[in-house]
Short mmCIF file of N, CA and C in Angstrom, two decimals:
data_model
loop_
_atom_site.label_atom_id
_atom_site.label_comp_id
_atom_site.label_asym_id
_atom_site.label_seq_id
_atom_site.Cartn_x
_atom_site.Cartn_y
_atom_site.Cartn_z
N UNK A 1111 1.18 -1.30 -0.16
CA UNK A 1111 0.26 -0.20 -0.05
C UNK A 1111 1.16 1.19 0.12
N UNK A 1112 0.91 1.94 -0.41
CA UNK A 1112 1.81 3.57 -0.65
C UNK A 1112 0.39 4.72 -0.71
N UNK A 1113 1.26 5.71 0.07
CA UNK A 1113 -0.15 6.65 -0.16
C UNK A 1113 0.84 8.03 -1.28
N UNK A 1114 0.44 8.94 -1.90
CA UNK A 1114 0.42 9.76 -2.66
C UNK A 1114 -0.21 10.80 -1.94
N UNK A 1115 0.83 11.77 -1.50
CA UNK A 1115 0.94 13.06 -1.30
C UNK A 1115 1.40 14.75 -1.74
N UNK A 1116 0.44 15.23 -2.06
CA UNK A 1116 0.90 16.33 -2.69
C UNK A 1116 0.27 16.42 -4.49
N UNK A 1117 -1.20 15.01 -4.10
CA UNK A 1117 -1.21 14.74 -6.07
C UNK A 1117 -2.51 15.94 -6.04
N UNK A 1118 -2.62 16.79 -7.18
CA UNK A 1118 -3.68 17.71 -7.58
C UNK A 1118 -4.34 16.79 -8.75
N UNK A 1119 -4.09 15.92 -9.46
CA UNK A 1119 -4.33 15.07 -10.76
C UNK A 1119 -3.36 14.10 -10.48
N UNK A 1120 -4.59 13.28 -10.09
CA UNK A 1120 -3.22 11.58 -9.87
C UNK A 1120 -3.70 10.88 -11.86
N UNK A 1121 -3.63 11.26 -12.67
CA UNK A 1121 -3.39 10.13 -13.40
C UNK A 1121 -2.18 10.76 -13.89
N UNK A 1122 -1.85 11.80 -13.24
CA UNK A 1122 0.07 12.03 -14.21
C UNK A 1122 1.25 11.98 -12.78
N UNK A 1123 1.56 12.50 -13.65
CA UNK A 1123 3.09 12.95 -12.46
C UNK A 1123 2.99 14.17 -12.44
N UNK A 1124 3.16 14.71 -10.82
CA UNK A 1124 3.74 15.95 -10.95
C UNK A 1124 4.55 15.62 -9.87
N UNK A 1125 5.63 17.00 -10.06
CA UNK A 1125 6.49 17.47 -9.67
C UNK A 1125 6.01 17.73 -7.78
N UNK A 1126 5.28 17.90 -7.59
CA UNK A 1126 4.80 18.30 -6.03
C UNK A 1126 4.23 16.65 -5.32
N UNK A 1127 3.89 15.63 -5.70
CA UNK A 1127 4.12 14.90 -5.32
C UNK A 1127 4.80 13.90 -4.98
N UNK A 1128 4.56 13.44 -3.57
CA UNK A 1128 5.38 12.10 -2.91
C UNK A 1128 4.49 11.35 -2.46
N UNK A 1129 5.05 10.02 -3.12
CA UNK A 1129 4.67 8.60 -2.96
C UNK A 1129 5.20 7.96 -1.58
N UNK A 1130 4.63 7.81 -0.87
CA UNK A 1130 5.09 7.14 0.44
C UNK A 1130 4.69 5.68 0.75
N UNK A 1131 5.39 4.25 1.08
CA UNK A 1131 4.89 2.96 1.53
C UNK A 1131 4.22 3.13 2.64
N UNK A 1132 3.67 2.06 2.96
CA UNK A 1132 2.66 2.38 4.36
C UNK A 1132 3.45 1.74 5.06
N UNK A 1133 3.49 1.74 5.94
CA UNK A 1133 4.36 0.91 7.09
C UNK A 1133 3.69 -0.30 7.84
N UNK A 1134 2.52 0.57 8.44
CA UNK A 1134 1.38 -0.80 8.79
C UNK A 1134 0.23 0.31 8.50
N UNK A 1135 -0.63 -0.06 9.18
CA UNK A 1135 -2.53 -0.11 8.99
C UNK A 1135 -2.77 -0.63 10.31
N UNK A 1136 -3.83 0.51 11.15
CA UNK A 1136 -4.31 0.39 12.04
C UNK A 1136 -6.00 0.56 11.93
N UNK A 1137 -7.01 -0.39 11.93
CA UNK A 1137 -9.04 0.26 11.34
C UNK A 1137 -9.34 0.38 12.36
N UNK A 1138 -9.91 1.18 13.22
CA UNK A 1138 -10.07 1.56 14.22
C UNK A 1138 -10.90 -0.48 15.15
N UNK A 1139 -10.92 -0.85 16.06
CA UNK A 1139 -10.84 -2.06 16.94
C UNK A 1139 -12.43 -2.70 17.01
N UNK A 1140 -13.96 -1.11 16.52
CA UNK A 1140 -14.62 -1.58 17.25
C UNK A 1140 -14.63 -1.28 15.42
N UNK A 1141 -14.49 -1.05 13.98
CA UNK A 1141 -15.22 -1.29 13.51
C UNK A 1141 -15.59 -2.23 12.54
N UNK A 1142 -16.12 -2.39 11.70
CA UNK A 1142 -17.13 -4.18 11.97
C UNK A 1142 -17.19 -4.22 9.54
N UNK A 1143 -17.19 -2.56 9.08
CA UNK A 1143 -17.44 -3.05 7.81
C UNK A 1143 -18.50 -2.02 7.70
N UNK A 1144 -19.30 -1.52 8.60
CA UNK A 1144 -20.83 -0.91 8.15
C UNK A 1144 -20.11 0.46 8.06
N UNK A 1145 -21.13 1.74 8.71
CA UNK A 1145 -20.97 2.79 8.51
C UNK A 1145 -20.04 3.66 10.32
N UNK A 1146 -20.69 3.11 11.41
CA UNK A 1146 -19.67 3.39 12.82
C UNK A 1146 -18.58 2.46 12.75
N UNK A 1147 -17.65 4.28 13.45
CA UNK A 1147 -15.97 3.17 13.73
C UNK A 1147 -14.82 3.97 12.62
N UNK A 1148 -15.96 4.00 11.39
CA UNK A 1148 -14.97 4.39 10.15
C UNK A 1148 -13.93 4.69 9.79
N UNK A 1149 -13.10 4.28 10.79
CA UNK A 1149 -11.60 5.28 9.99
C UNK A 1149 -10.59 4.57 10.93
N UNK A 1150 -9.93 4.94 9.54
CA UNK A 1150 -8.92 3.39 9.90
C UNK A 1150 -7.03 4.94 9.73
N UNK A 1151 -5.61 4.01 10.68
CA UNK A 1151 -4.73 5.26 10.78
C UNK A 1151 -3.65 4.13 10.05
N UNK A 1152 -2.57 4.74 8.94
CA UNK A 1152 -1.57 4.66 8.92
C UNK A 1152 -0.63 5.05 8.92
N UNK A 1153 1.10 4.62 9.19
CA UNK A 1153 1.98 4.67 10.25
C UNK A 1153 2.44 4.42 7.87
N UNK A 1154 3.54 5.58 7.82
CA UNK A 1154 4.24 5.47 6.39
C UNK A 1154 5.30 5.49 6.66
N UNK A 1155 6.09 4.87 6.35
CA UNK A 1155 7.57 4.03 6.26
C UNK A 1155 8.18 5.35 6.40
N UNK A 1156 8.42 6.48 5.72
CA UNK A 1156 9.39 7.70 6.01
C UNK A 1156 7.89 8.62 5.77
N UNK A 1157 8.90 9.99 6.84
CA UNK A 1157 7.93 11.29 6.74
C UNK A 1157 8.44 11.89 5.74
N UNK A 1158 7.11 12.77 5.27
CA UNK A 1158 6.84 13.56 4.35
C UNK A 1158 7.75 15.32 4.80
N UNK A 1159 7.90 15.22 3.29
CA UNK A 1159 8.84 16.39 3.38
C UNK A 1159 8.14 17.64 3.09
N UNK A 1160 7.91 18.49 4.63
CA UNK A 1160 7.21 19.69 4.01
C UNK A 1160 7.02 20.47 3.64
N UNK A 1161 5.97 20.62 2.53
CA UNK A 1161 6.37 21.71 1.68
C UNK A 1161 5.20 22.68 1.13
N UNK A 1162 5.48 23.21 -0.39
CA UNK A 1162 4.44 24.00 -0.23
C UNK A 1162 2.68 23.28 -0.44
N UNK A 1163 2.74 21.70 -1.16
CA UNK A 1163 2.12 21.06 -1.66
C UNK A 1163 1.75 20.44 -0.33
N UNK A 1164 2.54 20.38 0.62
CA UNK A 1164 2.36 18.72 1.53
C UNK A 1164 2.25 20.02 2.89
N UNK A 1165 1.16 20.02 3.32
CA UNK A 1165 1.67 20.01 5.52
C UNK A 1165 0.34 19.35 6.43
N UNK A 1166 1.52 20.11 7.65
CA UNK A 1166 0.48 18.90 8.45
C UNK A 1166 -1.63 19.73 8.99
N UNK A 1167 -2.80 19.84 9.29
CA UNK A 1167 -2.96 20.20 9.53
C UNK A 1167 -4.39 19.98 11.00
N UNK A 1168 -4.55 20.47 11.43
CA UNK A 1168 -4.83 20.98 13.69
C UNK A 1168 -6.36 19.64 12.89
N UNK A 1169 -5.97 19.52 14.54
CA UNK A 1169 -6.94 18.45 15.21
C UNK A 1169 -7.72 19.05 15.70
N UNK A 1170 -8.77 18.67 15.59
CA UNK A 1170 -10.01 19.70 16.37
C UNK A 1170 -9.34 19.44 17.70
N UNK A 1171 -10.05 19.88 19.53
CA UNK A 1171 -9.79 19.92 20.25
C UNK A 1171 -10.97 18.79 20.62
N UNK A 1172 -11.01 18.08 22.28
CA UNK A 1172 -11.46 17.12 22.51
C UNK A 1172 -12.79 17.48 22.99
N UNK A 1173 -14.08 17.14 22.47
CA UNK A 1173 -15.58 17.30 23.29
C UNK A 1173 -15.54 18.81 22.33
N UNK A 1174 -14.87 19.42 21.60
CA UNK A 1174 -15.53 20.64 19.95
C UNK A 1174 -15.94 20.94 20.32
N UNK A 1175 -18.26 21.21 20.04
CA UNK A 1175 -18.92 21.28 19.55
C UNK A 1175 -18.06 22.15 17.94
N UNK A 1176 -19.09 21.54 17.51
CA UNK A 1176 -19.29 22.56 15.84
C UNK A 1176 -20.60 22.63 16.21
N UNK A 1177 -21.00 23.88 15.55
CA UNK A 1177 -22.48 25.09 15.30
C UNK A 1177 -22.59 24.43 13.74
N UNK A 1178 -24.01 23.97 14.25
CA UNK A 1178 -24.76 23.94 12.64
C UNK A 1178 -24.80 24.88 11.88
N UNK A 1179 -24.71 24.93 10.72
CA UNK A 1179 -24.41 26.43 9.80
C UNK A 1179 -23.50 26.59 9.47
N UNK A 1180 -22.15 26.50 10.21
CA UNK A 1180 -21.05 26.78 10.01
C UNK A 1180 -20.66 26.25 8.53
N UNK A 1181 -19.98 27.16 7.96
CA UNK A 1181 -19.43 26.00 6.58
C UNK A 1181 -18.01 25.92 6.47
N UNK A 1182 -18.61 24.29 5.46
CA UNK A 1182 -16.56 23.80 5.85
C UNK A 1182 -16.59 23.47 4.08
N UNK A 1183 -15.18 23.19 4.59
CA UNK A 1183 -14.48 22.63 3.17
C UNK A 1183 -14.07 21.15 2.97
N UNK A 1184 -14.72 20.57 1.48
CA UNK A 1184 -14.89 19.34 1.17
C UNK A 1184 -13.62 18.89 0.25
N UNK A 1185 -12.62 17.99 -0.22
CA UNK A 1185 -12.37 17.63 -0.82
C UNK A 1185 -12.90 16.67 -1.46
N UNK A 1186 -11.98 15.69 -2.96
CA UNK A 1186 -11.88 14.81 -2.90
C UNK A 1186 -11.70 14.73 -4.24
N UNK A 1187 -11.53 13.06 -5.25
CA UNK A 1187 -11.38 12.93 -6.14
C UNK A 1187 -12.33 11.13 -7.17
N UNK A 1188 -13.61 12.09 -5.98
CA UNK A 1188 -14.70 11.35 -6.85
C UNK A 1188 -16.24 11.94 -7.55
N UNK A 1189 -16.72 11.65 -7.59
CA UNK A 1189 -17.47 12.33 -8.88
C UNK A 1189 -18.07 13.49 -8.67
N UNK A 1190 -17.89 14.01 -9.37
CA UNK A 1190 -19.19 15.38 -9.26
C UNK A 1190 -20.63 14.93 -9.68
N UNK A 1191 -21.09 14.03 -9.96
CA UNK A 1191 -22.29 13.78 -9.60
C UNK A 1191 -23.13 12.63 -10.06
N UNK A 1192 -24.52 12.42 -9.22
CA UNK A 1192 -25.06 10.58 -9.53
C UNK A 1192 -25.23 9.76 -11.26
N UNK A 1193 -23.85 8.81 -11.22
CA UNK A 1193 -23.74 8.47 -11.84
C UNK A 1193 -22.82 9.20 -13.28
N UNK A 1194 -22.30 10.50 -13.16
CA UNK A 1194 -20.78 11.14 -13.13
C UNK A 1194 -19.67 10.11 -12.88
N UNK A 1195 -18.11 10.79 -13.97
CA UNK A 1195 -17.30 9.60 -13.67
C UNK A 1195 -16.17 10.18 -12.79
N UNK A 1196 -15.59 9.60 -11.54
CA UNK A 1196 -14.53 10.47 -10.35
C UNK A 1196 -13.74 11.47 -11.26
N UNK A 1197 -13.26 11.99 -11.26
CA UNK A 1197 -12.77 13.25 -11.44
C UNK A 1197 -10.69 13.18 -11.43
N UNK A 1198 -9.83 13.37 -11.83
CA UNK A 1198 -8.85 13.31 -12.02
C UNK A 1198 -8.87 13.67 -11.38
N UNK A 1199 -8.66 15.46 -11.03
CA UNK A 1199 -8.37 16.28 -10.85
C UNK A 1199 -8.73 16.21 -9.33
N UNK A 1200 -8.46 16.72 -8.44
CA UNK A 1200 -8.49 17.77 -6.76
C UNK A 1200 -9.84 18.71 -7.27
N UNK A 1201 -10.75 18.15 -6.53
CA UNK A 1201 -12.39 18.92 -6.67
C UNK A 1201 -12.63 19.42 -4.61
N UNK A 1202 -12.63 21.07 -4.65
CA UNK A 1202 -13.62 21.24 -2.98
C UNK A 1202 -14.42 21.80 -3.53
N UNK A 1203 -15.20 22.25 -2.99
CA UNK A 1203 -16.65 22.39 -2.16
C UNK A 1203 -16.77 22.81 -1.12
N UNK A 1204 -17.79 23.78 -0.25
CA UNK A 1204 -18.07 23.86 0.17
C UNK A 1204 -19.78 23.71 0.99
N UNK A 1205 -19.34 22.94 2.14
CA UNK A 1205 -20.94 22.14 2.95
C UNK A 1205 -21.28 23.10 3.89
N UNK A 1206 -22.79 23.01 4.85
CA UNK A 1206 -22.47 23.20 5.90
C UNK A 1206 -22.63 22.26 6.58
N UNK A 1207 -23.18 22.46 7.98
CA UNK A 1207 -22.29 21.46 8.87
C UNK A 1207 -23.90 21.59 8.76
N UNK A 1208 -25.50 20.34 9.40
CA UNK A 1208 -26.09 20.67 9.66
C UNK A 1208 -27.10 20.02 11.29
N UNK A 1209 -27.77 20.15 12.23
CA UNK A 1209 -28.05 19.79 13.06
C UNK A 1209 -27.67 18.14 12.96
N UNK A 1210 -27.73 17.08 13.86
CA UNK A 1210 -27.43 16.98 14.42
C UNK A 1210 -29.31 16.13 14.61
N UNK A 1211 -29.95 16.29 14.86
CA UNK A 1211 -31.50 15.79 14.72
C UNK A 1211 -31.47 15.39 13.27
N UNK A 1212 -31.64 16.47 12.48
CA UNK A 1212 -31.83 16.60 11.23
C UNK A 1212 -32.18 15.80 10.80
N UNK A 1213 -30.62 14.80 10.65
CA UNK A 1213 -29.72 13.43 10.43
C UNK A 1213 -30.31 12.85 10.56
N UNK A 1214 -30.41 12.53 12.41
CA UNK A 1214 -30.88 11.33 12.38
C UNK A 1214 -32.87 10.70 12.37
N UNK A 1215 -32.92 11.96 11.83
CA UNK A 1215 -34.54 11.64 11.33
C UNK A 1215 -34.42 11.01 10.09
N UNK A 1216 -33.00 11.41 9.24
CA UNK A 1216 -32.93 10.69 7.79
C UNK A 1216 -32.38 9.05 7.69
N UNK A 1217 -31.73 8.89 8.79
CA UNK A 1217 -30.52 8.27 8.59
C UNK A 1217 -31.13 6.98 10.13
N UNK A 1218 -32.05 7.92 10.24
CA UNK A 1218 -31.95 7.00 11.82
C UNK A 1218 -30.83 5.90 12.28
N UNK A 1219 -30.66 4.73 12.30
CA UNK A 1219 -29.36 3.84 12.79
C UNK A 1219 -28.80 3.52 13.19
N UNK A 1220 -28.61 4.31 10.63
CA UNK A 1220 -26.86 4.49 10.53
C UNK A 1220 -26.18 6.26 11.28
N UNK A 1221 -26.66 6.89 11.45
CA UNK A 1221 -26.00 7.29 12.53
C UNK A 1221 -26.61 7.82 13.68
N UNK A 1222 -25.45 8.16 14.01
CA UNK A 1222 -24.97 8.28 15.74
C UNK A 1222 -23.65 9.27 16.32
N UNK A 1223 -24.74 10.63 16.60
CA UNK A 1223 -24.36 11.86 17.01
C UNK A 1223 -23.11 11.79 17.68
N UNK A 1224 -22.45 11.50 18.18
CA UNK A 1224 -21.56 11.74 19.58
C UNK A 1224 -20.77 11.16 18.87
N UNK A 1225 -20.63 9.97 17.36
CA UNK A 1225 -19.67 9.46 15.77
C UNK A 1225 -19.94 10.51 14.66
N UNK A 1226 -20.57 11.05 14.79
CA UNK A 1226 -20.20 10.74 13.59
C UNK A 1226 -21.20 12.44 12.87
N UNK A 1227 -20.40 13.77 11.82
CA UNK A 1227 -21.51 14.71 11.64
C UNK A 1227 -22.23 14.61 10.57
N UNK A 1228 -23.12 15.69 10.12
CA UNK A 1228 -23.51 15.44 8.92
C UNK A 1228 -23.52 17.04 8.37
N UNK A 1229 -23.79 17.24 6.94
CA UNK A 1229 -23.68 18.74 6.33
C UNK A 1229 -25.09 18.59 4.89
N UNK A 1230 -25.20 19.65 5.04
CA UNK A 1230 -26.38 20.12 4.16
C UNK A 1230 -25.80 20.38 2.83
N UNK A 1231 -25.92 19.98 1.60
CA UNK A 1231 -24.94 20.61 0.93
C UNK A 1231 -25.50 22.16 0.04
N UNK A 1232 -24.40 22.70 -0.51
CA UNK A 1232 -24.89 23.90 -1.02
C UNK A 1232 -25.00 24.04 -2.31
N UNK A 1233 -25.26 25.15 -2.90
CA UNK A 1233 -24.48 25.26 -4.60
C UNK A 1233 -23.88 24.78 -5.04
N UNK A 1234 -23.95 23.68 -6.41
CA UNK A 1234 -22.15 23.83 -6.44
C UNK A 1234 -21.54 22.01 -5.76
N UNK A 1235 -22.41 21.66 -5.10
CA UNK A 1235 -22.21 20.26 -4.81
C UNK A 1235 -21.67 19.86 -3.23
N UNK A 1236 -20.91 18.94 -3.27
CA UNK A 1236 -20.46 18.17 -2.82
C UNK A 1236 -19.75 17.31 -2.90
N UNK A 1237 -19.54 16.48 -1.65
CA UNK A 1237 -19.09 14.99 -1.86
C UNK A 1237 -19.54 13.96 -2.36
N UNK A 1238 -19.54 13.09 -2.79
CA UNK A 1238 -20.37 12.42 -3.28
C UNK A 1238 -19.28 10.74 -3.17
N UNK A 1239 -19.94 9.78 -4.72
CA UNK A 1239 -18.72 8.67 -4.39
C UNK A 1239 -18.21 8.76 -4.82
N UNK A 1240 -17.12 8.03 -3.63
CA UNK A 1240 -15.75 8.17 -3.96
C UNK A 1240 -14.33 9.06 -3.67
N UNK A 1241 -15.74 9.14 -2.78
CA UNK A 1241 -14.38 10.67 -2.42
C UNK A 1241 -14.80 10.50 -1.12
N UNK A 1242 -14.88 8.99 -0.61
CA UNK A 1242 -14.72 8.62 1.03
C UNK A 1242 -13.23 8.88 1.16
N UNK A 1243 -12.88 8.99 2.82
CA UNK A 1243 -11.77 9.31 3.15
C UNK A 1243 -11.31 11.00 3.15
N UNK A 1244 -12.01 11.48 2.72
CA UNK A 1244 -11.30 12.76 2.14
C UNK A 1244 -11.75 13.71 3.44
N UNK A 1245 -11.39 15.31 3.92
CA UNK A 1245 -11.06 15.84 4.85
C UNK A 1245 -13.05 16.50 5.03
N UNK A 1246 -12.93 16.94 5.90
CA UNK A 1246 -14.24 17.67 6.36
C UNK A 1246 -13.35 18.99 7.54
N UNK A 1247 -13.27 20.20 6.94
CA UNK A 1247 -12.03 20.64 7.33
C UNK A 1247 -13.45 22.23 7.71
N UNK A 1248 -13.30 22.33 8.97
CA UNK A 1248 -13.88 23.11 9.53
C UNK A 1248 -12.97 24.93 10.54
N UNK A 1249 -13.05 25.57 10.07
CA UNK A 1249 -12.34 26.53 10.82
C UNK A 1249 -9.96 26.32 10.61
N UNK A 1250 -9.96 25.99 9.69
CA UNK A 1250 -9.01 25.52 9.49
C UNK A 1250 -9.17 24.15 10.12
N UNK A 1251 -9.99 23.44 10.53
CA UNK A 1251 -9.71 21.71 12.04
C UNK A 1251 -10.55 21.37 10.71
N UNK A 1252 -9.40 20.10 11.22
CA UNK A 1252 -10.04 18.50 10.17
C UNK A 1252 -10.83 17.80 11.38
N UNK A 1253 -12.59 17.74 10.91
CA UNK A 1253 -13.04 17.35 12.01
C UNK A 1253 -13.51 17.17 11.79
N UNK A 1254 -13.44 16.31 10.76
CA UNK A 1254 -14.23 15.27 9.96
C UNK A 1254 -13.99 14.32 8.55
N UNK A 1255 -13.71 12.89 8.64
CA UNK A 1255 -13.39 12.04 7.31
C UNK A 1255 -14.59 11.89 6.55
N UNK A 1256 -15.09 12.26 5.08
CA UNK A 1256 -16.04 11.71 4.95
C UNK A 1256 -16.70 9.67 4.52
N UNK A 1257 -17.76 9.73 4.73
CA UNK A 1257 -18.75 8.15 5.53
C UNK A 1257 -19.61 8.19 4.65
N UNK A 1258 -19.66 8.95 4.43
CA UNK A 1258 -20.95 8.28 3.18
C UNK A 1258 -21.76 9.15 3.00
N UNK A 1259 -22.87 9.08 1.22
CA UNK A 1259 -23.78 9.86 1.03
C UNK A 1259 -24.98 8.60 0.85
N UNK A 1260 -26.05 9.39 0.29
CA UNK A 1260 -27.44 8.45 -0.32
C UNK A 1260 -26.27 7.54 -1.75
N UNK A 1261 -26.47 6.51 -1.93
CA UNK A 1261 -26.15 5.70 -2.83
C UNK A 1261 -26.53 6.49 -3.73
N UNK A 1262 -26.04 6.94 -4.30
CA UNK A 1262 -26.72 7.58 -6.49
C UNK A 1262 -27.94 8.58 -6.16
N UNK A 1263 -27.70 9.67 -4.68
CA UNK A 1263 -28.79 10.72 -4.80
C UNK A 1263 -27.23 12.41 -4.07
N UNK A 1264 -26.22 12.16 -4.09
CA UNK A 1264 -25.25 12.81 -3.06
C UNK A 1264 -26.00 14.66 -3.78
N UNK A 1265 -26.15 14.30 -4.37
CA UNK A 1265 -26.34 16.06 -5.02
C UNK A 1265 -28.40 16.07 -4.52
N UNK A 1266 -28.67 15.39 -3.81
CA UNK A 1266 -30.28 15.79 -3.99
C UNK A 1266 -29.58 16.18 -1.22
N UNK A 1267 -30.47 17.54 -1.35
CA UNK A 1267 -30.54 17.99 -0.55
C UNK A 1267 -30.97 17.17 0.17
N UNK A 1268 -32.56 16.60 0.05
CA UNK A 1268 -32.83 15.75 1.79
C UNK A 1268 -32.17 14.66 2.13
N UNK A 1269 -30.95 14.57 1.26
CA UNK A 1269 -30.20 13.42 2.40
C UNK A 1269 -28.54 14.10 2.73
N UNK A 1270 -28.85 14.35 3.43
CA UNK A 1270 -27.24 14.49 4.22
C UNK A 1270 -26.52 14.12 4.20
N UNK A 1271 -25.07 14.63 3.79
CA UNK A 1271 -23.63 13.70 3.62
C UNK A 1271 -23.19 13.60 5.22
N UNK A 1272 -22.62 12.02 5.13
CA UNK A 1272 -22.10 11.75 7.09
C UNK A 1272 -20.66 11.90 6.97
N UNK A 1273 -19.97 12.56 8.03
CA UNK A 1273 -18.82 11.94 8.36
C UNK A 1273 -18.69 11.87 9.77
N UNK A 1274 -17.15 11.36 9.18
CA UNK A 1274 -16.50 10.54 11.00
C UNK A 1274 -16.07 11.25 11.50
N UNK A 1275 -16.66 11.63 12.83
CA UNK A 1275 -16.14 12.65 13.67
C UNK A 1275 -15.42 12.55 14.52
N UNK A 1276 -13.75 13.34 14.22
CA UNK A 1276 -12.56 13.25 14.16
C UNK A 1276 -12.91 13.49 15.97
N UNK A 1277 -13.26 15.01 16.44
CA UNK A 1277 -13.04 14.44 17.83
C UNK A 1277 -13.56 13.08 18.62
N UNK A 1278 -14.26 12.54 18.62
CA UNK A 1278 -14.57 11.08 18.86
C UNK A 1278 -13.42 10.90 19.85
N UNK A 1279 -12.56 10.56 18.25
CA UNK A 1279 -11.97 9.43 17.99
C UNK A 1279 -10.38 9.71 18.41
N UNK A 1280 -9.83 10.87 19.37
CA UNK A 1280 -9.05 11.44 19.14
C UNK A 1280 -8.66 10.65 20.88
N UNK A 1281 -8.27 10.01 22.31
CA UNK A 1281 -7.92 9.18 22.39
C UNK A 1281 -7.02 8.08 22.40
N UNK A 1282 -8.36 8.10 21.19
CA UNK A 1282 -7.34 6.13 20.38
C UNK A 1282 -6.38 7.02 19.36
N UNK A 1283 -6.75 8.12 18.67
CA UNK A 1283 -5.73 8.79 17.51
C UNK A 1283 -4.54 8.73 18.61
N UNK A 1284 -4.19 9.25 19.66
CA UNK A 1284 -2.59 9.29 20.88
C UNK A 1284 -2.38 8.73 21.17
N UNK A 1285 -3.59 7.35 21.75
CA UNK A 1285 -3.15 6.11 22.13
C UNK A 1285 -1.92 5.32 21.01
N UNK A 1286 -3.12 5.49 19.64
CA UNK A 1286 -2.17 4.47 18.75
C UNK A 1286 -0.66 5.25 18.05
N UNK A 1287 -0.64 6.53 18.53
CA UNK A 1287 0.01 7.23 18.04
C UNK A 1287 1.54 7.43 18.78
N UNK A 1288 1.54 6.49 20.24
CA UNK A 1288 2.04 6.56 20.90
C UNK A 1288 2.47 5.24 20.57
N UNK A 1289 2.14 4.46 20.60
CA UNK A 1289 3.02 3.45 19.53
C UNK A 1289 4.40 3.24 18.79
#
């Protein structure tokens, strides 16, 4: 398994890209292949070279609440809409945090508010199939990891997009990083 950092166009070799082999991967011990606990840590064989294309991002504080209607950035190489091909170039969009009660109402048992965040799409789209694992960045902090959208309906505002809520997993992340 190899990660590519600093990529913009994943179909071309770019000077900005750094390819680094994964030394170890650690899925969350409670992950069952479903939506919950959908997070994995990767330990790289070498450190990344920090430059204008590759850099760190701040993690949230533990139990740091994020308010509804806050605008957040998302990014990925997934589909730009239902039945559309995946993108060769990294796409970015803005989505707004949605009230958890609305997400519970729509996603029912597939949404766990203390471990997940959901967003509503704004005009211009947002995450879609193929964007899983991508970031949800709010106020300069990595707040979530793209988890799922409604199959074939990622552009339907009736279905909020769901993200793994990073602050819940901070104790596990910190414990794994100390190993």
